[in-house]
mmCIF file of C-alpha atoms in Angstrom:
data_model
loop_
_atom_site.group_PDB
_atom_site.id
_atom_site.type_symbol
_atom_site.label_atom_id
_atom_site.label_comp_id
_atom_site.label_asym_id
_atom_site.label_seq_id
_atom_site.Cartn_x
_atom_site.Cartn_y
_atom_site.Cartn_z
ATOM 1 C CA UNK I 61 -0.152 -0.218 0.071
ATOM 2 C CA UNK I 62 1.585 3.393 -1.172
ATOM 3 C CA UNK I 63 2.337 5.577 1.833
ATOM 4 C CA UNK I 64 1.624 9.085 2.867
ATOM 5 C CA UNK I 65 3.664 11.182 5.665
ATOM 6 C CA UNK I 66 1.372 13.596 6.958
ATOM 7 C CA UNK I 67 3.250 16.456 8.966
ATOM 8 C CA UNK I 68 1.101 18.325 11.410
ATOM 9 C CA UNK I 69 1.386 20.805 14.406
ATOM 10 C CA UNK I 70 -1.811 21.090 16.741
ATOM 11 C CA UNK I 71 -1.440 24.600 17.032
ATOM 12 C CA UNK I 72 -1.832 25.402 13.384
ATOM 13 C CA UNK I 73 -4.683 26.566 12.128
ATOM 14 C CA UNK I 74 -4.723 25.291 8.345
ATOM 15 C CA UNK I 75 -3.593 21.282 10.000
ATOM 16 C CA UNK I 76 -6.754 21.025 11.545
ATOM 17 C CA UNK I 77 -9.324 21.085 8.444
ATOM 18 C CA UNK I 78 -6.394 18.621 7.080
ATOM 19 C CA UNK I 79 -6.280 16.146 10.002
ATOM 20 C CA UNK I 80 -9.813 16.166 10.275
ATOM 21 C CA UNK I 81 -10.070 15.053 6.752
ATOM 22 C CA UNK I 82 -6.667 13.082 6.201
ATOM 23 C CA UNK I 83 -8.084 9.919 7.440
ATOM 24 C CA UNK I 84 -10.715 9.323 5.080
ATOM 25 C CA UNK I 85 -9.303 10.725 2.415
ATOM 26 C CA UNK I 86 -6.615 8.501 2.457
ATOM 27 C CA UNK I 87 -8.430 5.162 2.948
ATOM 28 C CA UNK I 88 -10.688 6.305 -0.294
ATOM 29 C CA UNK I 89 -7.187 6.930 -2.138
ATOM 30 C CA UNK I 90 -6.056 3.586 -0.681
ATOM 31 C CA UNK I 91 -3.108 5.175 0.776
ATOM 32 C CA UNK I 92 -1.560 4.865 4.416
ATOM 33 C CA UNK I 93 -1.000 7.916 6.319
ATOM 34 C CA UNK I 94 2.102 8.240 8.592
ATOM 35 C CA UNK I 95 1.073 10.581 11.214
ATOM 36 C CA UNK I 96 4.657 12.894 11.871
ATOM 37 C CA UNK I 97 3.637 15.662 14.859
ATOM 38 C CA UNK I 98 6.535 18.123 14.720
ATOM 39 C CA UNK I 99 6.941 21.803 16.489
ATOM 40 C CA UNK I 100 6.663 24.997 14.333
ATOM 41 C CA UNK I 101 8.049 26.763 16.827
ATOM 42 C CA UNK I 102 11.677 26.084 16.149
ATOM 43 C CA UNK I 103 11.104 26.057 12.219
ATOM 44 C CA UNK I 104 9.633 29.899 12.787
ATOM 45 C CA UNK I 105 12.134 30.749 15.305
ATOM 46 C CA UNK I 106 15.070 29.667 12.976
ATOM 47 C CA UNK I 107 13.181 32.324 10.073
ATOM 48 C CA UNK I 108 13.448 35.010 13.169
ATOM 49 C CA UNK I 109 9.577 34.714 14.299
ATOM 50 C CA UNK I 110 8.972 34.404 17.824
ATOM 51 C CA UNK I 111 5.055 34.355 17.442
ATOM 52 C CA UNK I 112 2.748 32.645 14.697
ATOM 53 C CA UNK I 113 3.277 34.294 11.258
ATOM 54 C CA UNK I 114 -0.487 35.162 11.254
ATOM 55 C CA UNK I 115 -0.182 37.101 14.310
ATOM 56 C CA UNK I 116 3.236 38.935 13.206
ATOM 57 C CA UNK I 117 1.578 39.859 9.587
ATOM 58 C CA UNK I 118 -1.816 41.297 10.714
ATOM 59 C CA UNK I 119 -2.889 41.253 7.570
ATOM 60 C CA UNK I 120 -2.246 37.996 6.781
ATOM 61 C CA UNK I 121 -3.641 36.577 10.014
ATOM 62 C CA UNK I 122 -7.067 38.304 9.339
ATOM 63 C CA UNK I 123 -7.501 37.013 6.064
ATOM 64 C CA UNK I 124 -6.498 33.341 7.555
ATOM 65 C CA UNK I 125 -9.677 33.262 9.828
ATOM 66 C CA UNK I 126 -11.631 33.850 7.307
ATOM 67 C CA UNK I 127 -10.076 31.824 4.586
ATOM 68 C CA UNK I 128 -10.136 28.817 7.292
ATOM 69 C CA UNK I 129 -13.667 29.414 8.390
ATOM 70 C CA UNK I 130 -14.762 29.531 4.604
ATOM 71 C CA UNK I 131 -12.696 26.240 4.388
ATOM 72 C CA UNK I 132 -14.589 24.452 7.273
ATOM 73 C CA UNK I 133 -17.868 25.440 6.381
ATOM 74 C CA UNK I 134 -17.502 23.933 2.871
ATOM 75 C CA UNK I 135 -15.728 20.815 4.626
ATOM 76 C CA UNK I 136 -18.380 20.488 7.071
ATOM 77 C CA UNK I 137 -15.484 20.915 9.933
ATOM 78 C CA UNK I 138 -16.987 22.995 13.152
ATOM 79 C CA UNK I 139 -14.925 26.129 13.718
ATOM 80 C CA UNK I 140 -14.645 28.454 16.667
ATOM 81 C CA UNK I 141 -11.764 30.532 16.817
ATOM 82 C CA UNK I 142 -9.857 29.530 20.006
ATOM 83 C CA UNK I 143 -9.225 32.519 22.617
ATOM 84 C CA UNK I 144 -5.737 32.057 22.809
ATOM 85 C CA UNK I 145 -3.791 31.736 19.291
ATOM 86 C CA UNK I 146 -1.612 30.000 19.147
ATOM 87 C CA UNK I 147 -2.071 27.706 21.364
ATOM 88 C CA UNK I 148 0.846 25.440 23.037
ATOM 89 C CA UNK I 149 0.843 22.251 21.150
ATOM 90 C CA UNK I 150 3.933 20.746 23.018
ATOM 91 C CA UNK I 151 2.274 18.005 25.490
ATOM 92 C CA UNK I 152 -0.098 16.718 22.745
ATOM 93 C CA UNK I 153 2.244 16.420 20.100
ATOM 94 C CA UNK I 154 4.544 14.535 22.588
ATOM 95 C CA UNK I 155 1.729 12.358 23.436
ATOM 96 C CA UNK I 156 0.793 11.653 19.505
ATOM 97 C CA UNK I 157 4.835 10.963 18.851
ATOM 98 C CA UNK I 158 4.789 8.702 21.710
ATOM 99 C CA UNK I 159 1.663 6.482 20.013
ATOM 100 C CA UNK I 160 3.369 6.031 17.462
ATOM 101 C CA UNK I 161 1.128 4.430 14.556
ATOM 102 C CA UNK I 162 -1.035 2.747 17.305
ATOM 103 C CA UNK I 163 -4.822 2.870 16.205
ATOM 104 C CA UNK I 164 -5.975 4.943 18.837
ATOM 105 C CA UNK I 165 -3.507 7.958 17.675
ATOM 106 C CA UNK I 166 -5.623 8.834 14.377
ATOM 107 C CA UNK I 167 -8.720 10.000 16.331
ATOM 108 C CA UNK I 168 -6.958 11.241 19.131
ATOM 109 C CA UNK I 169 -5.186 13.513 16.752
ATOM 110 C CA UNK I 170 -8.705 14.747 15.625
ATOM 111 C CA UNK I 171 -9.849 15.215 19.057
ATOM 112 C CA UNK I 172 -7.313 17.436 20.174
ATOM 113 C CA UNK I 173 -7.637 19.542 17.062
ATOM 114 C CA UNK I 174 -11.573 19.885 17.767
ATOM 115 C CA UNK I 175 -10.577 20.763 21.554
ATOM 116 C CA UNK I 176 -8.727 23.565 20.128
ATOM 117 C CA UNK I 177 -10.241 24.855 17.048
ATOM 118 C CA UNK I 178 -14.123 23.744 17.961
ATOM 119 C CA UNK I 179 -14.343 23.802 21.533
ATOM 120 C CA UNK I 180 -11.878 26.319 22.483
ATOM 121 C CA UNK I 181 -10.220 24.265 25.237
ATOM 122 C CA UNK I 182 -6.510 24.292 26.633
ATOM 123 C CA UNK I 183 -4.942 21.707 24.762
ATOM 124 C CA UNK I 184 -1.643 22.492 26.934
ATOM 125 C CA UNK I 185 -3.450 21.280 29.912
ATOM 126 C CA UNK I 186 -2.909 18.130 31.208
ATOM 127 C CA UNK I 187 -6.274 17.593 32.364
ATOM 128 C CA UNK I 188 -7.633 18.155 28.803
ATOM 129 C CA UNK I 189 -5.079 16.014 27.591
ATOM 130 C CA UNK I 190 -5.980 13.036 30.160
ATOM 131 C CA UNK I 191 -9.667 13.242 29.542
ATOM 132 C CA UNK I 192 -9.711 13.350 25.615
ATOM 133 C CA UNK I 193 -7.177 10.130 26.284
ATOM 134 C CA UNK I 194 -10.048 8.654 28.194
ATOM 135 C CA UNK I 195 -12.343 9.195 25.937
ATOM 136 C CA UNK I 196 -9.980 6.658 23.395
ATOM 137 C CA UNK I 197 -9.981 4.088 25.659
ATOM 138 C CA UNK I 198 -6.604 4.900 26.803
ATOM 139 C CA UNK I 199 -4.491 4.596 30.193
ATOM 140 C CA UNK I 200 -4.141 8.287 30.488
ATOM 141 C CA UNK I 201 -1.539 8.310 33.253
ATOM 142 C CA UNK I 202 0.758 5.644 31.843
ATOM 143 C CA UNK I 203 0.790 7.457 28.491
ATOM 144 C CA UNK I 204 1.280 11.068 29.841
ATOM 145 C CA UNK I 205 4.201 9.622 31.797
ATOM 146 C CA UNK I 206 5.376 8.111 29.006
ATOM 147 C CA UNK I 207 5.087 11.361 26.820
ATOM 148 C CA UNK I 208 6.997 13.534 29.425
ATOM 149 C CA UNK I 209 10.336 10.242 29.171
ATOM 150 C CA UNK I 210 13.670 11.515 27.672
ATOM 151 C CA UNK I 211 13.097 9.326 24.535
ATOM 152 C CA UNK I 212 9.838 10.889 23.671
ATOM 153 C CA UNK I 213 11.195 14.455 24.268
ATOM 154 C CA UNK I 214 14.263 13.757 22.424
ATOM 155 C CA UNK I 215 12.033 11.805 19.750
ATOM 156 C CA UNK I 216 10.165 14.903 18.930
ATOM 157 C CA UNK I 217 12.937 17.058 18.665
ATOM 158 C CA UNK I 218 14.770 14.885 16.150
ATOM 159 C CA UNK I 219 11.432 14.799 14.393
ATOM 160 C CA UNK I 220 11.275 18.697 14.495
ATOM 161 C CA UNK I 221 14.755 18.538 13.108
ATOM 162 C CA UNK I 222 14.371 16.031 10.584
ATOM 163 C CA UNK I 223 11.132 18.213 9.134
ATOM 164 C CA UNK I 224 13.627 21.265 8.773
ATOM 165 C CA UNK I 225 16.423 19.060 7.201
ATOM 166 C CA UNK I 226 13.489 17.865 4.500
ATOM 167 C CA UNK I 227 12.475 21.064 3.814
ATOM 168 C CA UNK I 228 9.356 21.659 5.958
ATOM 169 C CA UNK I 229 8.835 24.997 6.525
ATOM 170 C CA UNK I 230 5.028 25.061 7.467
ATOM 171 C CA UNK I 231 1.796 22.843 8.364
ATOM 172 C CA UNK I 232 0.431 20.616 7.707
ATOM 173 C CA UNK I 233 3.047 19.110 5.185
ATOM 174 C CA UNK I 234 2.687 16.139 3.192
ATOM 175 C CA UNK I 235 5.854 14.072 2.033
ATOM 176 C CA UNK I 236 5.582 11.387 -0.787
ATOM 177 C CA UNK I 237 8.294 8.975 -1.421
ATOM 178 C CA UNK I 238 8.910 7.875 -4.562
ATOM 179 C CA UNK I 239 12.105 6.686 -7.038
ATOM 180 C CA UNK I 240 12.862 10.617 -7.754
ATOM 181 C CA UNK I 241 12.960 11.205 -3.852
ATOM 182 C CA UNK I 242 10.478 12.570 -1.962
ATOM 183 C CA UNK I 243 7.590 14.865 -3.159
ATOM 184 C CA UNK I 244 6.932 17.932 -0.830
ATOM 185 C CA UNK I 245 3.312 19.331 -0.493
ATOM 186 C CA UNK I 246 2.110 22.165 2.116
ATOM 187 C CA UNK I 247 -1.186 23.004 2.895
ATOM 188 C CA UNK I 248 -4.562 21.652 3.595
ATOM 189 C CA UNK I 249 -5.124 22.579 -0.013
ATOM 190 C CA UNK I 250 -2.504 20.770 -1.258
ATOM 191 C CA UNK I 251 -4.050 17.133 0.620
ATOM 192 C CA UNK I 252 -5.736 15.437 -2.395
ATOM 193 C CA UNK I 253 -2.718 16.265 -4.516
ATOM 194 C CA UNK I 254 -0.766 14.970 -2.366
ATOM 195 C CA UNK I 255 -2.746 11.796 -2.231
ATOM 196 C CA UNK I 256 -3.110 11.369 -5.851
ATOM 197 C CA UNK I 257 0.353 11.619 -6.264
ATOM 198 C CA UNK I 258 0.888 8.813 -3.896
ATOM 199 C CA UNK I 259 -1.769 6.702 -5.334
ATOM 200 C CA UNK I 260 -0.310 6.512 -8.703
ATOM 201 C CA UNK I 261 1.623 3.713 -9.742
ATOM 202 C CA UNK H 260 -23.016 40.428 -14.561
ATOM 203 C CA UNK H 261 -21.181 39.419 -11.906
ATOM 204 C CA UNK H 262 -17.328 40.855 -11.851
ATOM 205 C CA UNK H 263 -14.633 39.512 -10.022
ATOM 206 C CA UNK H 264 -11.526 41.939 -9.189
ATOM 207 C CA UNK H 265 -8.065 40.276 -10.443
ATOM 208 C CA UNK H 266 -5.285 42.145 -8.311
ATOM 209 C CA UNK H 267 -2.028 41.098 -9.365
ATOM 210 C CA UNK H 268 2.139 42.026 -9.323
ATOM 211 C CA UNK H 269 3.660 41.040 -12.948
ATOM 212 C CA UNK H 270 7.080 39.642 -10.568
ATOM 213 C CA UNK H 271 4.673 37.151 -8.865
ATOM 214 C CA UNK H 272 5.112 33.728 -9.753
ATOM 215 C CA UNK H 273 1.874 32.297 -8.517
ATOM 216 C CA UNK H 274 -0.141 35.103 -10.137
ATOM 217 C CA UNK H 275 1.220 33.581 -13.670
ATOM 218 C CA UNK H 276 -0.620 30.701 -13.649
ATOM 219 C CA UNK H 277 -3.705 32.602 -12.184
ATOM 220 C CA UNK H 278 -3.714 35.152 -15.267
ATOM 221 C CA UNK H 279 -3.181 32.774 -17.954
ATOM 222 C CA UNK H 280 -6.016 30.966 -16.807
ATOM 223 C CA UNK H 281 -8.908 34.003 -15.567
ATOM 224 C CA UNK H 282 -10.052 35.078 -18.608
ATOM 225 C CA UNK H 283 -11.173 31.806 -19.747
ATOM 226 C CA UNK H 284 -12.325 30.603 -16.460
ATOM 227 C CA UNK H 285 -14.323 33.854 -15.765
ATOM 228 C CA UNK H 286 -16.152 33.691 -19.133
ATOM 229 C CA UNK H 287 -17.062 30.033 -18.435
ATOM 230 C CA UNK H 288 -17.991 31.334 -14.700
ATOM 231 C CA UNK H 289 -20.417 34.408 -16.389
ATOM 232 C CA UNK H 290 -18.106 36.716 -14.278
ATOM 233 C CA UNK H 291 -16.581 39.720 -15.504
ATOM 234 C CA UNK H 292 -12.908 40.216 -14.673
ATOM 235 C CA UNK H 293 -11.811 43.612 -13.383
ATOM 236 C CA UNK H 294 -8.131 44.004 -13.838
ATOM 237 C CA UNK H 295 -6.216 45.625 -11.135
ATOM 238 C CA UNK H 296 -2.264 45.476 -11.690
ATOM 239 C CA UNK H 297 -0.156 46.879 -8.230
ATOM 240 C CA UNK H 298 2.895 46.321 -6.530
ATOM 241 C CA UNK H 299 4.099 43.820 -4.048
ATOM 242 C CA UNK H 300 7.262 45.754 -3.026
ATOM 243 C CA UNK H 301 5.495 48.542 -1.174
ATOM 244 C CA UNK H 302 3.452 46.425 0.820
ATOM 245 C CA UNK H 303 6.180 43.566 0.940
ATOM 246 C CA UNK H 304 8.325 46.624 2.832
ATOM 247 C CA UNK H 305 5.574 47.750 5.012
ATOM 248 C CA UNK H 306 6.502 43.816 6.267
ATOM 249 C CA UNK H 307 9.825 44.512 6.583
ATOM 250 C CA UNK H 308 10.703 42.804 3.498
ATOM 251 C CA UNK H 309 12.908 44.513 1.030
ATOM 252 C CA UNK H 310 12.922 41.244 -1.501
ATOM 253 C CA UNK H 311 10.585 38.661 -2.441
ATOM 254 C CA UNK H 312 9.566 36.200 0.795
ATOM 255 C CA UNK H 313 10.526 33.501 -1.391
ATOM 256 C CA UNK H 314 14.398 34.499 -1.692
ATOM 257 C CA UNK H 315 14.301 35.740 2.036
ATOM 258 C CA UNK H 316 12.901 32.173 3.628
ATOM 259 C CA UNK H 317 15.029 29.923 1.340
ATOM 260 C CA UNK H 318 12.610 26.668 2.113
ATOM 261 C CA UNK H 319 9.833 28.420 1.250
ATOM 262 C CA UNK H 320 11.043 29.341 -2.124
ATOM 263 C CA UNK H 321 12.552 25.978 -3.253
ATOM 264 C CA UNK H 322 8.967 24.701 -2.108
ATOM 265 C CA UNK H 323 7.289 27.485 -4.473
ATOM 266 C CA UNK H 324 9.430 26.715 -7.425
ATOM 267 C CA UNK H 325 8.715 22.846 -7.053
ATOM 268 C CA UNK H 326 5.062 23.772 -6.365
ATOM 269 C CA UNK H 327 4.731 26.325 -9.153
ATOM 270 C CA UNK H 328 6.037 23.339 -11.726
ATOM 271 C CA UNK H 329 3.386 20.826 -10.630
ATOM 272 C CA UNK H 330 0.676 23.221 -10.962
ATOM 273 C CA UNK H 331 1.843 24.486 -14.362
ATOM 274 C CA UNK H 332 2.478 21.358 -15.812
ATOM 275 C CA UNK H 333 -1.184 20.291 -14.189
ATOM 276 C CA UNK H 334 -2.905 23.280 -16.321
ATOM 277 C CA UNK H 335 -0.490 22.939 -19.358
ATOM 278 C CA UNK H 336 1.208 26.459 -18.635
ATOM 279 C CA UNK H 337 4.626 26.509 -20.042
ATOM 280 C CA UNK H 338 7.446 27.370 -17.397
ATOM 281 C CA UNK H 339 11.002 28.175 -17.388
ATOM 282 C CA UNK H 340 12.676 29.927 -14.125
ATOM 283 C CA UNK H 341 13.239 33.317 -14.318
ATOM 284 C CA UNK H 342 16.878 33.908 -14.338
ATOM 285 C CA UNK H 343 16.592 37.119 -12.241
ATOM 286 C CA UNK H 344 13.437 37.007 -9.646
ATOM 287 C CA UNK H 345 11.470 38.821 -8.883
ATOM 288 C CA UNK H 346 11.941 41.196 -11.831
ATOM 289 C CA UNK H 347 10.475 44.563 -11.879
ATOM 290 C CA UNK H 348 7.261 44.784 -13.113
ATOM 291 C CA UNK H 349 6.641 48.117 -12.579
ATOM 292 C CA UNK H 350 6.771 49.818 -16.198
ATOM 293 C CA UNK H 351 4.422 46.803 -17.287
ATOM 294 C CA UNK H 352 1.906 47.480 -14.343
ATOM 295 C CA UNK H 353 1.761 51.225 -15.482
ATOM 296 C CA UNK H 354 1.066 50.039 -18.797
ATOM 297 C CA UNK H 355 -1.610 47.386 -17.929
ATOM 298 C CA UNK H 356 -3.034 50.345 -15.444
ATOM 299 C CA UNK H 357 -2.944 53.080 -18.166
ATOM 300 C CA UNK H 358 -4.878 50.501 -20.529
ATOM 301 C CA UNK H 359 -7.782 50.371 -17.953
ATOM 302 C CA UNK H 360 -10.534 47.559 -19.197
ATOM 303 C CA UNK H 361 -9.535 47.867 -22.990
ATOM 304 C CA UNK H 362 -9.838 44.914 -24.834
ATOM 305 C CA UNK H 363 -6.111 44.921 -25.370
ATOM 306 C CA UNK H 364 -5.361 44.620 -21.916
ATOM 307 C CA UNK H 365 -5.927 40.908 -20.765
ATOM 308 C CA UNK H 366 -3.828 39.724 -23.851
ATOM 309 C CA UNK H 367 -1.045 41.640 -23.126
ATOM 310 C CA UNK H 368 -1.375 40.957 -19.587
ATOM 311 C CA UNK H 369 -0.587 37.425 -20.498
ATOM 312 C CA UNK H 370 2.318 37.927 -22.881
ATOM 313 C CA UNK H 371 4.277 39.983 -20.122
ATOM 314 C CA UNK H 372 3.661 36.554 -17.883
ATOM 315 C CA UNK H 373 4.767 34.693 -20.294
ATOM 316 C CA UNK H 374 7.852 36.869 -21.356
ATOM 317 C CA UNK H 375 8.698 36.689 -18.057
ATOM 318 C CA UNK H 376 7.885 33.239 -16.911
ATOM 319 C CA UNK H 377 7.968 30.706 -20.224
ATOM 320 C CA UNK H 378 10.647 32.780 -21.865
ATOM 321 C CA UNK H 379 12.810 34.443 -19.540
ATOM 322 C CA UNK H 380 12.999 37.552 -20.953
ATOM 323 C CA UNK H 381 13.118 41.265 -19.095
ATOM 324 C CA UNK H 382 10.184 42.686 -18.285
ATOM 325 C CA UNK H 383 11.473 45.677 -17.546
ATOM 326 C CA UNK H 384 12.978 46.589 -20.822
ATOM 327 C CA UNK H 385 11.128 49.209 -22.665
ATOM 328 C CA UNK H 386 12.139 47.361 -26.002
ATOM 329 C CA UNK H 387 10.227 43.808 -24.677
ATOM 330 C CA UNK H 388 7.761 45.711 -23.046
ATOM 331 C CA UNK H 389 7.183 47.536 -26.809
ATOM 332 C CA UNK H 390 7.507 44.161 -28.891
ATOM 333 C CA UNK H 391 4.682 42.751 -26.382
ATOM 334 C CA UNK H 392 2.511 45.996 -27.232
ATOM 335 C CA UNK H 393 2.946 45.802 -30.849
ATOM 336 C CA UNK H 394 2.152 42.264 -30.853
ATOM 337 C CA UNK H 395 -1.540 43.274 -29.422
ATOM 338 C CA UNK H 396 -1.723 45.655 -32.738
ATOM 339 C CA UNK H 397 -1.199 48.736 -30.272
ATOM 340 C CA UNK H 398 0.535 51.817 -30.656
ATOM 341 C CA UNK H 399 3.820 51.180 -28.549
ATOM 342 C CA UNK H 400 5.162 54.669 -28.269
ATOM 343 C CA UNK H 401 1.983 56.234 -27.703
ATOM 344 C CA UNK H 402 1.426 53.885 -24.833
ATOM 345 C CA UNK H 403 5.164 53.912 -23.247
ATOM 346 C CA UNK H 404 4.672 57.319 -23.161
ATOM 347 C CA UNK H 405 1.537 57.603 -21.316
ATOM 348 C CA UNK H 406 2.487 55.044 -18.815
ATOM 349 C CA UNK H 407 5.345 57.015 -17.946
ATOM 350 C CA UNK H 408 2.671 60.301 -17.358
ATOM 351 C CA UNK H 409 2.259 61.767 -14.236
ATOM 352 C CA UNK H 410 -1.164 60.401 -13.536
ATOM 353 C CA UNK H 411 -0.620 56.874 -14.657
ATOM 354 C CA UNK H 412 2.320 56.878 -12.246
ATOM 355 C CA UNK H 413 0.083 58.426 -9.424
ATOM 356 C CA UNK H 414 -2.621 56.331 -10.690
ATOM 357 C CA UNK H 415 -0.771 53.449 -9.792
ATOM 358 C CA UNK H 416 0.441 54.477 -6.453
ATOM 359 C CA UNK H 417 -2.842 55.233 -5.532
ATOM 360 C CA UNK H 418 -4.212 51.640 -6.689
ATOM 361 C CA UNK H 419 -1.234 49.583 -4.278
ATOM 362 C CA UNK H 420 -2.158 51.821 -1.518
ATOM 363 C CA UNK H 421 -5.876 50.586 -2.004
ATOM 364 C CA UNK H 422 -4.818 47.144 -2.040
ATOM 365 C CA UNK H 423 -3.265 47.427 1.077
ATOM 366 C CA UNK H 424 -6.263 49.105 2.318
ATOM 367 C CA UNK H 425 -8.555 46.599 1.025
ATOM 368 C CA UNK H 426 -6.511 43.766 3.048
ATOM 369 C CA UNK H 427 -4.285 42.420 0.385
ATOM 370 C CA UNK H 428 -0.991 41.159 1.152
ATOM 371 C CA UNK H 429 0.078 39.023 -1.698
ATOM 372 C CA UNK H 430 -0.807 38.407 -5.309
ATOM 373 C CA UNK H 431 -3.134 37.199 -6.943
ATOM 374 C CA UNK H 432 -5.899 38.135 -4.894
ATOM 375 C CA UNK H 433 -9.210 38.575 -6.192
ATOM 376 C CA UNK H 434 -11.799 40.312 -4.233
ATOM 377 C CA UNK H 435 -15.657 39.908 -4.892
ATOM 378 C CA UNK H 436 -18.332 42.580 -3.870
ATOM 379 C CA UNK H 437 -21.884 42.009 -2.124
ATOM 380 C CA UNK H 438 -24.231 42.968 -0.043
ATOM 381 C CA UNK H 439 -22.101 41.840 3.258
ATOM 382 C CA UNK H 440 -19.006 43.677 1.760
ATOM 383 C CA UNK H 441 -15.727 42.563 0.012
ATOM 384 C CA UNK H 442 -14.862 38.831 0.083
ATOM 385 C CA UNK H 443 -11.141 38.573 -0.124
ATOM 386 C CA UNK H 444 -9.495 35.390 -1.893
ATOM 387 C CA UNK H 445 -5.677 34.772 -2.149
ATOM 388 C CA UNK H 446 -3.227 33.165 -4.103
ATOM 389 C CA UNK H 447 -3.914 31.191 -7.699
ATOM 390 C CA UNK H 448 -5.363 27.888 -5.771
ATOM 391 C CA UNK H 449 -8.187 30.312 -4.546
ATOM 392 C CA UNK H 450 -9.119 31.406 -8.480
ATOM 393 C CA UNK H 451 -12.032 28.887 -8.988
ATOM 394 C CA UNK H 452 -13.550 29.729 -5.167
ATOM 395 C CA UNK H 453 -13.625 33.453 -5.945
ATOM 396 C CA UNK H 454 -15.481 32.716 -9.476
ATOM 397 C CA UNK H 455 -17.907 30.682 -7.612
ATOM 398 C CA UNK H 456 -18.320 33.218 -5.277
ATOM 399 C CA UNK H 457 -18.868 35.874 -7.494
ATOM 400 C CA UNK H 458 -21.049 33.776 -9.575
ATOM 401 C CA UNK H 459 -23.643 32.663 -6.886
ATOM 402 C CA UNK H 460 -26.957 34.193 -7.127
#
């Protein structure tokens, strides 16, 4: 089965509709998604930004929220503008990283995005993350402990470095491997194209 | 007939496929395009950039050229990466502004984009612009003179200020007016959506 790497950051606005849609779309396309949480913070910092570019560049930010609202409406994805943006997705990313390719990870990822962008909940809070893990039938305390381990911390850091090394500069990003090397796609609006690329013989 | 404002900058890479496609797509959608040349330079400068963000942010630039190549291939639009980027589109923009809504403007706009992004010609050169005007059956000398007049210079400057005032921060951008106010769309990949928005009753 062909695969697609799905690189995402929980604070990223356009990652929200992409991650809500990718599992179903990938299944329909006969493509296996590989979930790659990473952090935009260090990548933005290396570009000289200490905040989301949507906060730094006001007109771009204003446009993004309107564009995102149109996208979510068209896709039937609920959206409530978070009262804090960007929210800190570090702990959630460590949990998703710790979960690897386990079956609970995709629905957990969607639950975190929904909490952030539809329910305006603080996804940096251990209580919120615990609740979301329990909803997935998981042992929240054990997973939170594992997510705080040195191995997972280092693993997520290395994954973020790998993202940057492979040319990723924003989220969501999709990488499709092939004989001619990696093909990178950036943005929710490139998801369908990336899946088509992955599925082609 | 519903209208769509098409805001473009001749140096802008994603404006190239958009402007090559907009006339035919708008006709099919029953929408009248209104061509609005403007300059990104002053808008970028107000964001602290003295160059194209695709040159300032290397990973983003590398990605853009690959993404643009995929788009142009899919759309059947020829692309040869210009040996100079960004090229200075000031004179071409003044000509397009001077031409207003005359019939030769859309094919002239496409010819300038083709010269820049398919033929690697210097669109800042009066000789190149003359040749492109003559190809459109126009009096090149008269139009170049008018494009250099104080009225046209001031007009393009005001149009660029209007772009910024109306929330435009990149190109291509599309504005669709309506009872609830302006709706802004940014990027070649929003062209179809903007036309659908303009066409809806």
